[in-house]
GROMACS .gro file of C-alpha atoms in nm:
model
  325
    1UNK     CA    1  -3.278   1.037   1.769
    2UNK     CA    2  -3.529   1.246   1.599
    3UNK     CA    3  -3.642   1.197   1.201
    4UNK     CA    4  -3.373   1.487   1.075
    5UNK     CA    5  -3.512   1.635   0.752
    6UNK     CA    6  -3.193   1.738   0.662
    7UNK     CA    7  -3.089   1.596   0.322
    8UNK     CA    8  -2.724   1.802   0.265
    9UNK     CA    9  -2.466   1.608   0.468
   10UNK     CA   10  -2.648   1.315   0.492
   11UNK     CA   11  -2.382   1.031   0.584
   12UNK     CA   12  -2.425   0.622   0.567
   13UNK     CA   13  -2.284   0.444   0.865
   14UNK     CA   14  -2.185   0.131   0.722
   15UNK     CA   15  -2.098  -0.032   1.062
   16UNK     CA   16  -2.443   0.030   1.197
   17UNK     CA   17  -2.662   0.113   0.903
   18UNK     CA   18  -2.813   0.413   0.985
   19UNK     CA   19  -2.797   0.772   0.811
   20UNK     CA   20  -2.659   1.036   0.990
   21UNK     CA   21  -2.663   1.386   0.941
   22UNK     CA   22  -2.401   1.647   1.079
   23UNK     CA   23  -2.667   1.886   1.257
   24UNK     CA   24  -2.762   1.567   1.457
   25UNK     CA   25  -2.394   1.470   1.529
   26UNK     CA   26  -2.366   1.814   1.662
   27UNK     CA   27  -2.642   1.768   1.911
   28UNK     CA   28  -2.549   1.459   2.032
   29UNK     CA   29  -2.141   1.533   2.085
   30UNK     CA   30  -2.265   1.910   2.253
   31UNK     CA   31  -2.462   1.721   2.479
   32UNK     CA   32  -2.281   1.436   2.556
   33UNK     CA   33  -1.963   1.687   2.613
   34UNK     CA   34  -2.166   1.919   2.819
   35UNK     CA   35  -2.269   1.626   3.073
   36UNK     CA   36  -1.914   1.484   3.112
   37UNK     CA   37  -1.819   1.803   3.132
   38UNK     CA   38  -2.059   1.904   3.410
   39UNK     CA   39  -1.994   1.573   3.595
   40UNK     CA   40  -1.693   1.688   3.644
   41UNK     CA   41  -1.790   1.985   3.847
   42UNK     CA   42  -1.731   2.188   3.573
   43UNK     CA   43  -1.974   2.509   3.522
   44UNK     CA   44  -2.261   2.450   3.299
   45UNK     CA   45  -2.169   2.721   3.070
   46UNK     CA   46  -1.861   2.691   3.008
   47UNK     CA   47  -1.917   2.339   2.928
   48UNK     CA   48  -2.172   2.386   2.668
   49UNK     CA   49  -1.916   2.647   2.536
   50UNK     CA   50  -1.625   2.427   2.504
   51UNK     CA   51  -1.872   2.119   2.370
   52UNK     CA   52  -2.014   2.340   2.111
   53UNK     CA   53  -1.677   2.431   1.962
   54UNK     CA   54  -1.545   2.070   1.916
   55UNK     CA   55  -1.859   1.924   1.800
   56UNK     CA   56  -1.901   2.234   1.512
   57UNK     CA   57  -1.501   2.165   1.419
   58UNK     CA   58  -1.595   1.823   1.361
   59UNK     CA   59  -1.916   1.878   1.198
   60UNK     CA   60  -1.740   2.141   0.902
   61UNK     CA   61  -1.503   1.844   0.888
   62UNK     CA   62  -1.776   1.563   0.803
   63UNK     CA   63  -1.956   1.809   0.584
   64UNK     CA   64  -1.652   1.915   0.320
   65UNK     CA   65  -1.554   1.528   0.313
   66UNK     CA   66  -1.930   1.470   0.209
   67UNK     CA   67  -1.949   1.754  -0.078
   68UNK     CA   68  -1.559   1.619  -0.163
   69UNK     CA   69  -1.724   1.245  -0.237
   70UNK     CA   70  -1.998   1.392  -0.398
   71UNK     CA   71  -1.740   1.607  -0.631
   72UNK     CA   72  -1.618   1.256  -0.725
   73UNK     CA   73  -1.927   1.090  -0.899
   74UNK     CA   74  -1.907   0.866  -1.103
   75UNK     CA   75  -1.536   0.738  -0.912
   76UNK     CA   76  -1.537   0.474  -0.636
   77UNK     CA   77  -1.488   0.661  -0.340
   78UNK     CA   78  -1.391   0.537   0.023
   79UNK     CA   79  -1.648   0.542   0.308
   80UNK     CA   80  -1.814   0.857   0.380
   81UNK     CA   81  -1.674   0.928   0.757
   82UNK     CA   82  -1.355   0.944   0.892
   83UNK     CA   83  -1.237   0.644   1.127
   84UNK     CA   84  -1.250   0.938   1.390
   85UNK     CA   85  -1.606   0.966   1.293
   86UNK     CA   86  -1.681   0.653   1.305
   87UNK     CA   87  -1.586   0.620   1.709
   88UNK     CA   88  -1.830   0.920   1.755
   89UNK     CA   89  -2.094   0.709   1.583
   90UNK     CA   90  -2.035   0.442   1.812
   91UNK     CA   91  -2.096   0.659   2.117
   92UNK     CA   92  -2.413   0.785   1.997
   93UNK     CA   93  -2.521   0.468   1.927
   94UNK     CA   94  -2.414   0.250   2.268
   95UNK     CA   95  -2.646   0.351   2.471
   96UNK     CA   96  -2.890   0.081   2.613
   97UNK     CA   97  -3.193   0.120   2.510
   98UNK     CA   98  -3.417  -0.009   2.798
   99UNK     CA   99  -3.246   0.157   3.100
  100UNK     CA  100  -3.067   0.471   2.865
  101UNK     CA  101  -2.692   0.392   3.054
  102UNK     CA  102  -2.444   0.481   2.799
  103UNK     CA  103  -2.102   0.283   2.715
  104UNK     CA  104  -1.932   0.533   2.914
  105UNK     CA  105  -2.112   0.571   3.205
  106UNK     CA  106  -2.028   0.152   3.200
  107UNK     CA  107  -1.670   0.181   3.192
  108UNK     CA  108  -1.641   0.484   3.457
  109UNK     CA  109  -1.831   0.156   3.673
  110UNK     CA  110  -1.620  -0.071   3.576
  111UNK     CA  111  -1.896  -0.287   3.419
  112UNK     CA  112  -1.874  -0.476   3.134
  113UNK     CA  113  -1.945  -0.207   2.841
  114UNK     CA  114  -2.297  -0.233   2.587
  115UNK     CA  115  -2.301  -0.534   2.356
  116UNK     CA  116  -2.568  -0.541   2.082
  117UNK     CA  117  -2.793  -0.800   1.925
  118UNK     CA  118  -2.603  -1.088   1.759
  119UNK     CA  119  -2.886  -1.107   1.503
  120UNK     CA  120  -2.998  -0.821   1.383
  121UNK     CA  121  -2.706  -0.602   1.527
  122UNK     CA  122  -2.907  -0.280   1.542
  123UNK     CA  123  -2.999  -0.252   1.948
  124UNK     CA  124  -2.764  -0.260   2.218
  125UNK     CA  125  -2.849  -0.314   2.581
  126UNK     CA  126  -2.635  -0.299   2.889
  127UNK     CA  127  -2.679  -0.665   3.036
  128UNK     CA  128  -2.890  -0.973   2.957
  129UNK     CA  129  -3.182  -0.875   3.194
  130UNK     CA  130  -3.199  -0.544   2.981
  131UNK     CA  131  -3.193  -0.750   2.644
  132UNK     CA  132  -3.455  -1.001   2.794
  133UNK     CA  133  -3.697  -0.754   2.896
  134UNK     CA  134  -3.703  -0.551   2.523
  135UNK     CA  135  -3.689  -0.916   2.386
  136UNK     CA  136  -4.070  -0.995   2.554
  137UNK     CA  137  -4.161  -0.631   2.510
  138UNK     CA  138  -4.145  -0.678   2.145
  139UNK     CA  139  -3.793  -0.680   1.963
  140UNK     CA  140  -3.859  -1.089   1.949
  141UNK     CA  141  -4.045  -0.977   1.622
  142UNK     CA  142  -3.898  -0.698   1.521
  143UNK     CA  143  -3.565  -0.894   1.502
  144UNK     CA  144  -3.702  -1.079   1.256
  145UNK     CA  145  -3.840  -0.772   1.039
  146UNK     CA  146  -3.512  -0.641   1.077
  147UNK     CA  147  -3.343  -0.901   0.959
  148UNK     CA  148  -3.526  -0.943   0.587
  149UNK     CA  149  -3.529  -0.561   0.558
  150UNK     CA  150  -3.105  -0.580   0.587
  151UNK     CA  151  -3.114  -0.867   0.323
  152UNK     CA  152  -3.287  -0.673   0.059
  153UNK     CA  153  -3.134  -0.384   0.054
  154UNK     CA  154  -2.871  -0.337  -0.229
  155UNK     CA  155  -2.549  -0.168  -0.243
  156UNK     CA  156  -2.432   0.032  -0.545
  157UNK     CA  157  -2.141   0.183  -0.602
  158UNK     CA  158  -2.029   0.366  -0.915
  159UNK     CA  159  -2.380   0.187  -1.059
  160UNK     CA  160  -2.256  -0.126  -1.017
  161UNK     CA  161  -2.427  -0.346  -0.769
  162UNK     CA  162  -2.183  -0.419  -0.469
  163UNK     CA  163  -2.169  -0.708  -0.191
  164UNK     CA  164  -2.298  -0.521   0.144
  165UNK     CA  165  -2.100  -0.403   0.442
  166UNK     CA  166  -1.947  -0.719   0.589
  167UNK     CA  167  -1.983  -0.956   0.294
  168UNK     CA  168  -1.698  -1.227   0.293
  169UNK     CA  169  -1.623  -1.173  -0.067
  170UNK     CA  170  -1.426  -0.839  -0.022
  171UNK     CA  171  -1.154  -0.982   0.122
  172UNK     CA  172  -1.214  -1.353   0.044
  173UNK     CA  173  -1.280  -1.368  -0.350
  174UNK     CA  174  -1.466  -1.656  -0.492
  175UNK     CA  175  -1.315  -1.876  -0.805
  176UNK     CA  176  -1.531  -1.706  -1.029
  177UNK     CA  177  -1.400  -1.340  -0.898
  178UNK     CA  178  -1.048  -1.463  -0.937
  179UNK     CA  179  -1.074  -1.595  -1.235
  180UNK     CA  180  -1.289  -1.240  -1.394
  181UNK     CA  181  -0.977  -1.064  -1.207
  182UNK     CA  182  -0.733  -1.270  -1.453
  183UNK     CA  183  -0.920  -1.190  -1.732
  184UNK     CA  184  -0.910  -0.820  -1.683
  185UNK     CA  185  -0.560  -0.819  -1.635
  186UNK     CA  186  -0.457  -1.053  -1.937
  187UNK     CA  187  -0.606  -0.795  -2.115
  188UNK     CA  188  -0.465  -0.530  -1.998
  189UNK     CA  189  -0.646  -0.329  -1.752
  190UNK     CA  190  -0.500  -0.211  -1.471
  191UNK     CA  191  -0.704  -0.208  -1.126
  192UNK     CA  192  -0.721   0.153  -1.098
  193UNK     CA  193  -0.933   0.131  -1.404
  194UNK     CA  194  -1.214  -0.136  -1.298
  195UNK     CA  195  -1.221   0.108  -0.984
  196UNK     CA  196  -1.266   0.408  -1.172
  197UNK     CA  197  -1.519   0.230  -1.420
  198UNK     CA  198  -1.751   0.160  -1.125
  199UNK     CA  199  -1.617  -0.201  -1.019
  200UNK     CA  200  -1.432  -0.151  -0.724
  201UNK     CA  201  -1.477  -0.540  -0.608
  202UNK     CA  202  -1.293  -0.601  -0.952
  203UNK     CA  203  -1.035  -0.370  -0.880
  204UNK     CA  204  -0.948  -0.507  -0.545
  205UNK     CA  205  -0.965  -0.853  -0.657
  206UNK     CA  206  -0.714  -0.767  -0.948
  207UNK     CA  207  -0.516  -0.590  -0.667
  208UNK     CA  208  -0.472  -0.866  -0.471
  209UNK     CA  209  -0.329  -1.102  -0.761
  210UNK     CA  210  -0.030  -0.859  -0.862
  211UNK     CA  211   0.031  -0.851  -0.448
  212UNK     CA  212   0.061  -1.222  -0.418
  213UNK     CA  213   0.245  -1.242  -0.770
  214UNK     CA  214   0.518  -1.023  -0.633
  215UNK     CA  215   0.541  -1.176  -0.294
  216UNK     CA  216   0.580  -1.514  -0.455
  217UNK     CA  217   0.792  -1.413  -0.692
  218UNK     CA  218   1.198  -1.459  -0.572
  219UNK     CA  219   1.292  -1.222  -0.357
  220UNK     CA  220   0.953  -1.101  -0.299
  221UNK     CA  221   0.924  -1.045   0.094
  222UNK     CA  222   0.837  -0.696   0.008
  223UNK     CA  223   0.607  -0.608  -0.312
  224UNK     CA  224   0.861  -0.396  -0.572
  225UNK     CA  225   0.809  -0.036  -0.628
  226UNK     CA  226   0.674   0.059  -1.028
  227UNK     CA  227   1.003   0.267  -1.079
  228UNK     CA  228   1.223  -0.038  -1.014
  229UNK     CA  229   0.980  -0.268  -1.240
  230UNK     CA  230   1.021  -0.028  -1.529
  231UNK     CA  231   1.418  -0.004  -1.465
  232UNK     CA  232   1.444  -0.436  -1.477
  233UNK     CA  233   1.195  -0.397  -1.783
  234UNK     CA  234   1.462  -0.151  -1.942
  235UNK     CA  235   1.773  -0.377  -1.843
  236UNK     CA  236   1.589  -0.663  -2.001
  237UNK     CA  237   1.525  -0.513  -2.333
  238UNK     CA  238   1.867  -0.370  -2.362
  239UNK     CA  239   2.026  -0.696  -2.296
  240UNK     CA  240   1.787  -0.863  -2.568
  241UNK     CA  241   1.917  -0.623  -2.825
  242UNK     CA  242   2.304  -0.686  -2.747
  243UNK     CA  243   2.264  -1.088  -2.726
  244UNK     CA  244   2.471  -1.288  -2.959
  245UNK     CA  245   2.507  -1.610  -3.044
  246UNK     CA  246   2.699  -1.781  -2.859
  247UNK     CA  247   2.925  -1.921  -3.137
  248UNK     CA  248   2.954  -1.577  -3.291
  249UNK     CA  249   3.254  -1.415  -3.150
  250UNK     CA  250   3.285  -1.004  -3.147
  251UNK     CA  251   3.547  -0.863  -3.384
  252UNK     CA  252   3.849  -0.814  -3.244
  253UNK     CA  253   3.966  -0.408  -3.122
  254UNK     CA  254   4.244  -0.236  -3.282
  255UNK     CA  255   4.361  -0.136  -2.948
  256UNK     CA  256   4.398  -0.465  -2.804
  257UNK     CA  257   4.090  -0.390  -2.541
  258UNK     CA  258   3.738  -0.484  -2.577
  259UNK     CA  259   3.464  -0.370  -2.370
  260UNK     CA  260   3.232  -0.562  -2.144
  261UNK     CA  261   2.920  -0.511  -1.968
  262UNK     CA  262   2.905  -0.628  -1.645
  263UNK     CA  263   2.662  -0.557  -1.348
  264UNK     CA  264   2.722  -0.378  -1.023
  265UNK     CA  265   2.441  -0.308  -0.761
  266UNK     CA  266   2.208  -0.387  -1.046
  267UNK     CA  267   2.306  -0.149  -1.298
  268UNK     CA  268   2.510  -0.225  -1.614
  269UNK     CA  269   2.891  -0.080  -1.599
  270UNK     CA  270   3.135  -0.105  -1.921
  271UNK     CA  271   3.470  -0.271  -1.868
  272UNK     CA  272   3.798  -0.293  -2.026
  273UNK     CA  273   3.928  -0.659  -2.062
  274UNK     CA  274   4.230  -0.722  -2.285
  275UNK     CA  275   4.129  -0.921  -2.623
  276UNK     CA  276   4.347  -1.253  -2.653
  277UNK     CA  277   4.292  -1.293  -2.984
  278UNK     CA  278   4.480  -0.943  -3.077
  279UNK     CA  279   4.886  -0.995  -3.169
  280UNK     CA  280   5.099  -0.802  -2.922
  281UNK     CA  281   5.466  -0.685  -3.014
  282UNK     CA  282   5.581  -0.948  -2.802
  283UNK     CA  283   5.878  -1.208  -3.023
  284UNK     CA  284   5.749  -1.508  -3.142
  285UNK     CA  285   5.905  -1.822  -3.005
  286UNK     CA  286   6.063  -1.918  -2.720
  287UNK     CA  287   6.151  -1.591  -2.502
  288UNK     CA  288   6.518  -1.493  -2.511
  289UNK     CA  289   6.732  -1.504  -2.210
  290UNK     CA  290   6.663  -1.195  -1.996
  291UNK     CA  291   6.322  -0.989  -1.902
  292UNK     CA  292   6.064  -0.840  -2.029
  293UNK     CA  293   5.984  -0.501  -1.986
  294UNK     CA  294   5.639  -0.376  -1.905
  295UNK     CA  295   5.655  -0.063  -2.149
  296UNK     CA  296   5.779  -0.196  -2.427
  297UNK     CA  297   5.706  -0.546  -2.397
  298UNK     CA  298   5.991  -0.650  -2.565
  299UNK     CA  299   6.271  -0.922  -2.390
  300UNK     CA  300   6.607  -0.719  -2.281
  301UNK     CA  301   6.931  -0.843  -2.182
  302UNK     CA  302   7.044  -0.866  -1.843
  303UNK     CA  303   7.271  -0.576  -1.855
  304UNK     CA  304   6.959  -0.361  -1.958
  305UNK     CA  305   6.803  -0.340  -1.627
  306UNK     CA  306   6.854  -0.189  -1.269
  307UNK     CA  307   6.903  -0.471  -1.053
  308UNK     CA  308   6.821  -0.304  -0.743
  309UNK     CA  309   6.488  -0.119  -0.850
  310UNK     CA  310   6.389  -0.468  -0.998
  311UNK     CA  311   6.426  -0.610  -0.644
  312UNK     CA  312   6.293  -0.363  -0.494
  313UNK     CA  313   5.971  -0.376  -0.715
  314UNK     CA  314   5.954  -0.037  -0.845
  315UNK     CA  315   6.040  -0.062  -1.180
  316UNK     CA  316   6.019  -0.321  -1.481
  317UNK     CA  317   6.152  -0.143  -1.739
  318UNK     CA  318   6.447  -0.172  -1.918
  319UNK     CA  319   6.750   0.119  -1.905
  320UNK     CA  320   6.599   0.295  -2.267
  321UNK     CA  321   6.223   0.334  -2.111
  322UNK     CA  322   6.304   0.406  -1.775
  323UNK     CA  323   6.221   0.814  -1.728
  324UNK     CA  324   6.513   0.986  -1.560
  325UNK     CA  325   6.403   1.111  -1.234
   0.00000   0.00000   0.00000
């Protein structure tokens, strides 16, 4: 690939570590369209016509999510590059570079397809005889250059210095990181805030506890959503403010009822429940011979009720509260 001089656009591949800008993408996706295209027996025109149009789509796309992350300074932002932009960066860059085959032309052969160096990662050859051959033409010590150049360079992000591309931390935080992640949150800042203020390591780290505090909390096989966090935060409060002792007993209801909370589905529902410690109009002492009758609650005689609706079950009051009808 050509030095581009093209600064606007410019986009880091972190996978590779090369810079990348859009007019070259273009070239490279025209002309590697164009000769599939054409090895297809299609017309060399129309080929470079239909290449042309998918590669400039896809170059306006790469260049409004560059201006977009540059709108955004200051603010961590994700990888410049879509993951679809990322699998054109890895045909441009599989091609061997001793005999030129490219990954594709590999895997139309059904040969194994272009592996790079396991050291320094940045050339990729076809087969071992390829590798050997750059390997005594030179790369032997330009591996090595390679190498120390990728260990001093310095990620930044936000201004904050940032583990590279790669670097076990990110996922796999260190005692110390854990323990600066606690600290941020016991005081209070949320993660979205270490991200925003240029620590995006600190963010994720700080991420990850609350994840694996709600997973291990019970009934955690799926992290809880904020709106049902804030609803059990409500509950709680509300039931601190109504807690009594519990030798304190509520006054007793003039009506004979008193009401009680009681949870269905998680939310709190008022009930009725009939106060024992309230007098009813029922007769003190032993109850008279007879029945009792549900409206007035008061012990009849015998004589006073319908034998045959009592048996029956559809009544249990006496003669004087039964409504005609």
């Amino acid at each position: 690939m050509a030095e581009c001089t093209v600064v606007d656009g410019l986009t880091y591949c972190k996978r590779h570590h090369r810079e990348v800008c859009n007019q070259c993408c273009l070239n490279f996706e025209m002309m590697n369209s164009a000769a599939v295209l054409i090895k297809e027996g299609v017309d060399e025109d129309p080929a470079w016509a239909r290449a042309t149009t998918d590669s400039t789509r896809q170059a306006q796309e790469q260049h409004e999510s560059v201006h977009l992350a540059r709108q955004r300074a200051g603010k961590a932002t994700p990888a410049l590059g879509s993951k679809k932009f990322g699998k054109l960066l890895d045909k441009l860059t599989q091609t061997c570079v001793v005999c030129g085959i490219t990954n594709d032309q590999l895997s139309e052969e059904g040969k194994p397809c272009i592996m790079k160096c396991s050291k320094c990662k940045s050339r990729y050859y076809c087969g071992r005889d390829c590798q050997m051959t750059d390997w005594r033409e030179g790369h032997k010590s330009e591996c090595k250059k390679l190498i120390a150049e990728k260990s001093k360079i310095k990620y930044e992000m936000g201004g904050v210095e940032v583990p590279g591309p790669g670097d076990p931390r990110w996922a796999n935080p260190t005692p110390a990181d854990r323990e600066a992640a606690r600290q941020a949150l016991a005081s209070g800042m949320r993660p979205e805030d270490a991200t925003n203020g240029g620590n995006p390591m600190l963010g994720g780290h700080m991420l990850g506890l609350e994840m694996e505090a709600m997973l291990d909390a019970p009934g955690g096989d799926e992290p809880a959503s904020q709106e049902s966090l804030d609803e059990l935060a409500g509950m709680v409060a509300q039931l601190q403010e109504r807690r009594r002792s519990p030798k304190e007993k509520p006054p007793p209801a003039e009506c004979g009822y008193t009401a009680k909370t009681v949870f269905q589905n998680g939310k709190p529902v008022i009930k009725l429940a009939r106060d024992p410690s309230t007098k009813s109009n029922k007769p003190e002492g032993p109850p008279p011979s007879g029945r009792q009758c549900s409206k007035c609650e008061v012990y009849k005689e015998e004589g006073d009720f319908s034998g045959k609706q009592w048996k029956l079950g559809r009544a249990r009051k006496c003669k004087a509260c039964v409504v005609p009808g």
